Amino acid sequence: MTRYAAFLRGVMPTNAKMPEVKKAFEGAGCSDVKTLLASGNVVFTARPTSETALQKKTEAALLRRCGIAFLTFVRPVEALRDMLALDPYRAFRIDPTAKRVVTFLLKQPTAKPKLPIEQDGARILALKGREVFTAYTRTPKGPVFMTLLQKTFGKEQTTRTWETVQKVAG
């Protein structure tokens, strides 16, 4: 059995209750299911299989149980731990007040953008496989980093803070 993490796009306390999300994952055949925070982070155990198969299975279960289809990004917990240990931010000078975020993509981009890309305090620093590493400082212009990420990589993505990924990888 393998321990996995799922990051659900668009989940918040107003549109999905974590006990229902947990039950959906259990209904999809997952065990030892735990939800973290109230923003669509799930850690679970399942038989080793492809991330795509788990994504489709859990998305269908979420739709049945919660009535909403949430785009789901699945990664083995061990891969998250490896990513955290390598700390891709180490290679860059980052303002100590900047927030570090990891964006999970469904597919590896076919065209690699020339990085870093900077806009209004947001910097896309690195792309490693299907993970994008960004740092941003708050600005009166709002969540500029989200607009920059969508413009660069499309909408099939979800973003978590570095601290959230650390909690999920436990």
PDB file of C-alpha atoms in Angstrom:
ATOM      1  CA  MET A   1       0.000   0.000   0.000  1.00  0.00           C
ATOM      2  CA  THR A   2       1.167   3.518  -0.792  1.00  0.00           C
ATOM      3  CA  ARG A   3       0.496   6.788   1.003  1.00  0.00           C
ATOM      4  CA  TYR A   4      -0.792   9.527  -1.310  1.00  0.00           C
ATOM      5  CA  ALA A   5      -1.783  13.167  -1.067  1.00  0.00           C
ATOM      6  CA  ALA A   6      -4.607  14.736  -3.031  1.00  0.00           C
ATOM      7  CA  PHE A   7      -4.961  18.469  -3.544  1.00  0.00           C
ATOM      8  CA  LEU A   8      -8.470  19.460  -4.614  1.00  0.00           C
ATOM      9  CA  ARG A   9      -8.936  22.611  -6.677  1.00  0.00           C
ATOM     10  CA  GLY A  10     -11.531  25.090  -5.498  1.00  0.00           C
ATOM     11  CA  VAL A  11     -12.440  23.481  -2.174  1.00  0.00           C
ATOM     12  CA  MET A  12     -13.343  25.765   0.694  1.00  0.00           C
ATOM     13  CA  PRO A  13     -15.517  25.394   3.797  1.00  0.00           C
ATOM     14  CA  THR A  14     -18.510  26.905   2.000  1.00  0.00           C
ATOM     15  CA  ASN A  15     -18.654  24.311  -0.804  1.00  0.00           C
ATOM     16  CA  ALA A  16     -17.349  21.068   0.757  1.00  0.00           C
ATOM     17  CA  LYS A  17     -17.372  19.734   4.288  1.00  0.00           C
ATOM     18  CA  MET A  18     -14.248  17.766   5.154  1.00  0.00           C
ATOM     19  CA  PRO A  19     -16.157  14.840   6.754  1.00  0.00           C
ATOM     20  CA  GLU A  20     -17.967  14.387   3.414  1.00  0.00           C
ATOM     21  CA  VAL A  21     -14.704  14.623   1.476  1.00  0.00           C
ATOM     22  CA  LYS A  22     -13.245  11.957   3.764  1.00  0.00           C
ATOM     23  CA  LYS A  23     -16.247   9.686   3.189  1.00  0.00           C
ATOM     24  CA  ALA A  24     -15.935  10.184  -0.584  1.00  0.00           C
ATOM     25  CA  PHE A  25     -12.315   9.015  -0.509  1.00  0.00           C
ATOM     26  CA  GLU A  26     -13.254   6.039   1.657  1.00  0.00           C
ATOM     27  CA  GLY A  27     -16.026   5.249  -0.825  1.00  0.00           C
ATOM     28  CA  ALA A  28     -13.397   5.236  -3.573  1.00  0.00           C
ATOM     29  CA  GLY A  29     -11.557   2.451  -1.738  1.00  0.00           C
ATOM     30  CA  CYS A  30      -8.974   4.571   0.088  1.00  0.00           C
ATOM     31  CA  SER A  31      -8.042   3.867   3.688  1.00  0.00           C
ATOM     32  CA  ASP A  32      -6.552   5.802   6.601  1.00  0.00           C
ATOM     33  CA  VAL A  33      -8.013   8.982   5.066  1.00  0.00           C
ATOM     34  CA  LYS A  34      -7.172  12.284   6.752  1.00  0.00           C
ATOM     35  CA  THR A  35      -8.123  15.790   5.679  1.00  0.00           C
ATOM     36  CA  LEU A  36      -5.880  18.730   6.549  1.00  0.00           C
ATOM     37  CA  LEU A  37      -7.106  22.278   6.928  1.00  0.00           C
ATOM     38  CA  ALA A  38     -10.420  23.013   5.224  1.00  0.00           C
ATOM     39  CA  SER A  39      -9.056  23.727   1.781  1.00  0.00           C
ATOM     40  CA  GLY A  40      -9.072  20.370   0.014  1.00  0.00           C
ATOM     41  CA  ASN A  41      -5.959  18.573   1.229  1.00  0.00           C
ATOM     42  CA  VAL A  42      -6.371  14.829   1.707  1.00  0.00           C
ATOM     43  CA  VAL A  43      -3.841  12.184   2.703  1.00  0.00           C
ATOM     44  CA  PHE A  44      -4.776   8.547   2.190  1.00  0.00           C
ATOM     45  CA  THR A  45      -3.530   5.032   1.591  1.00  0.00           C
ATOM     46  CA  ALA A  46      -4.318   3.059  -1.562  1.00  0.00           C
ATOM     47  CA  ARG A  47      -2.934   0.241  -3.637  1.00  0.00           C
ATOM     48  CA  PRO A  48      -0.067   1.411  -5.843  1.00  0.00           C
ATOM     49  CA  THR A  49      -1.513   2.618  -9.134  1.00  0.00           C
ATOM     50  CA  SER A  50      -1.189   5.553 -11.479  1.00  0.00           C
ATOM     51  CA  GLU A  51      -1.896   9.023 -10.166  1.00  0.00           C
ATOM     52  CA  THR A  52      -4.307   9.506 -13.077  1.00  0.00           C
ATOM     53  CA  ALA A  53      -6.329   6.419 -12.073  1.00  0.00           C
ATOM     54  CA  LEU A  54      -6.562   7.644  -8.476  1.00  0.00           C
ATOM     55  CA  GLN A  55      -7.481  11.122  -9.669  1.00  0.00           C
ATOM     56  CA  LYS A  56     -10.373   9.848 -11.785  1.00  0.00           C
ATOM     57  CA  LYS A  57     -11.588   7.451  -9.102  1.00  0.00           C
ATOM     58  CA  THR A  58     -11.589  10.070  -6.335  1.00  0.00           C
ATOM     59  CA  GLU A  59     -13.098  12.783  -8.548  1.00  0.00           C
ATOM     60  CA  ALA A  60     -16.002  10.466  -9.393  1.00  0.00           C
ATOM     61  CA  ALA A  61     -16.470   9.605  -5.712  1.00  0.00           C
ATOM     62  CA  LEU A  62     -16.441  13.312  -4.772  1.00  0.00           C
ATOM     63  CA  LEU A  63     -19.079  14.047  -7.391  1.00  0.00           C
ATOM     64  CA  ARG A  64     -21.291  11.211  -6.103  1.00  0.00           C
ATOM     65  CA  ARG A  65     -20.848  12.091  -2.421  1.00  0.00           C
ATOM     66  CA  CYS A  66     -20.586  15.892  -2.461  1.00  0.00           C
ATOM     67  CA  GLY A  67     -22.437  16.711  -5.670  1.00  0.00           C
ATOM     68  CA  ILE A  68     -19.514  18.765  -6.971  1.00  0.00           C
ATOM     69  CA  ALA A  69     -16.686  17.760  -9.291  1.00  0.00           C
ATOM     70  CA  PHE A  70     -13.374  18.987  -7.891  1.00  0.00           C
ATOM     71  CA  LEU A  71     -10.287  18.757 -10.062  1.00  0.00           C
ATOM     72  CA  THR A  72      -7.921  16.531  -8.045  1.00  0.00           C
ATOM     73  CA  PHE A  73      -4.122  16.437  -8.119  1.00  0.00           C
ATOM     74  CA  VAL A  74      -2.615  13.239  -6.684  1.00  0.00           C
ATOM     75  CA  ARG A  75       1.014  12.787  -5.644  1.00  0.00           C
ATOM     76  CA  PRO A  76       2.753  10.073  -3.605  1.00  0.00           C
ATOM     77  CA  VAL A  77       3.601  11.466  -0.168  1.00  0.00           C
ATOM     78  CA  GLU A  78       7.158  10.184  -0.608  1.00  0.00           C
ATOM     79  CA  ALA A  79       7.552  12.350  -3.736  1.00  0.00           C
ATOM     80  CA  LEU A  80       6.394  15.390  -1.740  1.00  0.00           C
ATOM     81  CA  ARG A  81       8.953  14.613   0.964  1.00  0.00           C
ATOM     82  CA  ASP A  82      11.689  14.363  -1.663  1.00  0.00           C
ATOM     83  CA  MET A  83      10.631  17.710  -3.142  1.00  0.00           C
ATOM     84  CA  LEU A  84      10.665  19.343   0.289  1.00  0.00           C
ATOM     85  CA  ALA A  85      14.106  17.920   1.077  1.00  0.00           C
ATOM     86  CA  LEU A  86      15.519  19.343  -2.177  1.00  0.00           C
ATOM     87  CA  ASP A  87      13.963  22.764  -1.456  1.00  0.00           C
ATOM     88  CA  PRO A  88      13.993  24.339  -4.938  1.00  0.00           C
ATOM     89  CA  TYR A  89      13.783  27.798  -3.373  1.00  0.00           C
ATOM     90  CA  ARG A  90      17.339  27.477  -2.029  1.00  0.00           C
ATOM     91  CA  ALA A  91      18.743  28.385  -5.458  1.00  0.00           C
ATOM     92  CA  PHE A  92      17.054  31.821  -5.419  1.00  0.00           C
ATOM     93  CA  ARG A  93      17.240  35.041  -3.456  1.00  0.00           C
ATOM     94  CA  ILE A  94      13.812  35.439  -1.932  1.00  0.00           C
ATOM     95  CA  ASP A  95      12.588  38.379   0.082  1.00  0.00           C
ATOM     96  CA  PRO A  96      12.103  37.136   3.673  1.00  0.00           C
ATOM     97  CA  THR A  97       8.559  38.549   3.616  1.00  0.00           C
ATOM     98  CA  ALA A  98       7.664  36.677   0.414  1.00  0.00           C
ATOM     99  CA  LYS A  99       5.231  33.773   0.478  1.00  0.00           C
ATOM    100  CA  ARG A 100       6.437  30.575  -1.173  1.00  0.00           C
ATOM    101  CA  VAL A 101       3.843  28.551  -3.087  1.00  0.00           C
ATOM    102  CA  VAL A 102       3.846  25.290  -4.990  1.00  0.00           C
ATOM    103  CA  THR A 103       1.541  24.885  -7.952  1.00  0.00           C
ATOM    104  CA  PHE A 104       0.556  21.352  -8.938  1.00  0.00           C
ATOM    105  CA  LEU A 105      -0.138  20.787 -12.642  1.00  0.00           C
ATOM    106  CA  LEU A 106      -2.094  17.860 -14.094  1.00  0.00           C
ATOM    107  CA  LYS A 107       0.351  17.432 -16.951  1.00  0.00           C
ATOM    108  CA  GLN A 108       3.930  18.427 -17.537  1.00  0.00           C
ATOM    109  CA  PRO A 109       3.929  21.409 -19.910  1.00  0.00           C
ATOM    110  CA  THR A 110       4.982  20.629 -23.469  1.00  0.00           C
ATOM    111  CA  ALA A 111       6.679  24.014 -23.815  1.00  0.00           C
ATOM    112  CA  LYS A 112       8.920  25.185 -21.020  1.00  0.00           C
ATOM    113  CA  PRO A 113       8.648  28.902 -20.305  1.00  0.00           C
ATOM    114  CA  LYS A 114      11.794  30.950 -19.890  1.00  0.00           C
ATOM    115  CA  LEU A 115      12.104  31.409 -16.138  1.00  0.00           C
ATOM    116  CA  PRO A 116      12.106  33.305 -13.904  1.00  0.00           C
ATOM    117  CA  ILE A 117       9.040  35.309 -14.870  1.00  0.00           C
ATOM    118  CA  GLU A 118       8.321  38.372 -12.739  1.00  0.00           C
ATOM    119  CA  GLN A 119       5.295  40.604 -12.452  1.00  0.00           C
ATOM    120  CA  ASP A 120       4.216  43.007  -9.693  1.00  0.00           C
ATOM    121  CA  GLY A 121       6.000  41.212  -6.850  1.00  0.00           C
ATOM    122  CA  ALA A 122       5.271  37.696  -8.119  1.00  0.00           C
ATOM    123  CA  ARG A 123       8.100  35.499  -9.404  1.00  0.00           C
ATOM    124  CA  ILE A 124       7.699  32.116 -11.050  1.00  0.00           C
ATOM    125  CA  LEU A 125      11.100  30.709 -10.198  1.00  0.00           C
ATOM    126  CA  ALA A 126      11.246  27.096 -11.322  1.00  0.00           C
ATOM    127  CA  LEU A 127       9.369  24.257 -12.989  1.00  0.00           C
ATOM    128  CA  LYS A 128      10.291  20.721 -11.959  1.00  0.00           C
ATOM    129  CA  GLY A 129       8.160  18.048 -13.572  1.00  0.00           C
ATOM    130  CA  ARG A 130       4.560  18.956 -12.783  1.00  0.00           C
ATOM    131  CA  GLU A 131       5.356  21.341  -9.929  1.00  0.00           C
ATOM    132  CA  VAL A 132       5.878  25.089 -10.248  1.00  0.00           C
ATOM    133  CA  PHE A 133       7.649  27.087  -7.558  1.00  0.00           C
ATOM    134  CA  THR A 134       6.631  30.701  -7.058  1.00  0.00           C
ATOM    135  CA  ALA A 135       7.338  33.428  -4.525  1.00  0.00           C
ATOM    136  CA  TYR A 136       5.266  36.564  -4.119  1.00  0.00           C
ATOM    137  CA  THR A 137       4.951  39.578  -1.907  1.00  0.00           C
ATOM    138  CA  ARG A 138       1.560  41.040  -1.105  1.00  0.00           C
ATOM    139  CA  THR A 139       0.519  43.880  -3.343  1.00  0.00           C
ATOM    140  CA  PRO A 140      -2.505  46.208  -3.497  1.00  0.00           C
ATOM    141  CA  LYS A 141      -3.145  44.698  -6.955  1.00  0.00           C
ATOM    142  CA  GLY A 142      -4.384  41.470  -5.315  1.00  0.00           C
ATOM    143  CA  PRO A 143      -3.388  37.895  -6.156  1.00  0.00           C
ATOM    144  CA  VAL A 144      -1.153  38.784  -9.107  1.00  0.00           C
ATOM    145  CA  PHE A 145       0.703  35.476  -8.755  1.00  0.00           C
ATOM    146  CA  MET A 146      -2.471  33.494  -9.523  1.00  0.00           C
ATOM    147  CA  THR A 147      -3.080  35.456 -12.716  1.00  0.00           C
ATOM    148  CA  LEU A 148       0.554  35.004 -13.728  1.00  0.00           C
ATOM    149  CA  LEU A 149       0.401  31.242 -13.082  1.00  0.00           C
ATOM    150  CA  GLN A 150      -2.816  30.829 -15.089  1.00  0.00           C
ATOM    151  CA  LYS A 151      -1.461  32.900 -17.958  1.00  0.00           C
ATOM    152  CA  THR A 152       1.724  30.792 -18.008  1.00  0.00           C
ATOM    153  CA  PHE A 153       0.355  27.276 -17.316  1.00  0.00           C
ATOM    154  CA  GLY A 154      -3.420  27.348 -17.920  1.00  0.00           C
ATOM    155  CA  LYS A 155      -6.242  26.527 -15.512  1.00  0.00           C
ATOM    156  CA  GLU A 156      -5.558  22.849 -14.791  1.00  0.00           C
ATOM    157  CA  GLN A 157      -3.603  23.624 -11.641  1.00  0.00           C
ATOM    158  CA  THR A 158      -3.958  24.129  -7.921  1.00  0.00           C
ATOM    159  CA  THR A 159      -1.681  26.013  -5.573  1.00  0.00           C
ATOM    160  CA  ARG A 160      -0.652  25.432  -1.961  1.00  0.00           C
ATOM    161  CA  THR A 161       1.726  27.290   0.296  1.00  0.00           C
ATOM    162  CA  TRP A 162       5.058  25.650   1.043  1.00  0.00           C
ATOM    163  CA  GLU A 163       3.928  25.344   4.678  1.00  0.00           C
ATOM    164  CA  THR A 164       0.753  23.493   3.667  1.00  0.00           C
ATOM    165  CA  VAL A 165       2.749  21.028   1.559  1.00  0.00           C
ATOM    166  CA  GLN A 166       5.004  20.449   4.588  1.00  0.00           C
ATOM    167  CA  LYS A 167       1.952  19.652   6.739  1.00  0.00           C
ATOM    168  CA  VAL A 168       0.514  17.318   4.105  1.00  0.00           C
ATOM    169  CA  ALA A 169       3.816  15.451   3.698  1.00  0.00           C
ATOM    170  CA  GLY A 170       4.002  15.221   7.501  1.00  0.00           C
TER     171      GLY A 170
END
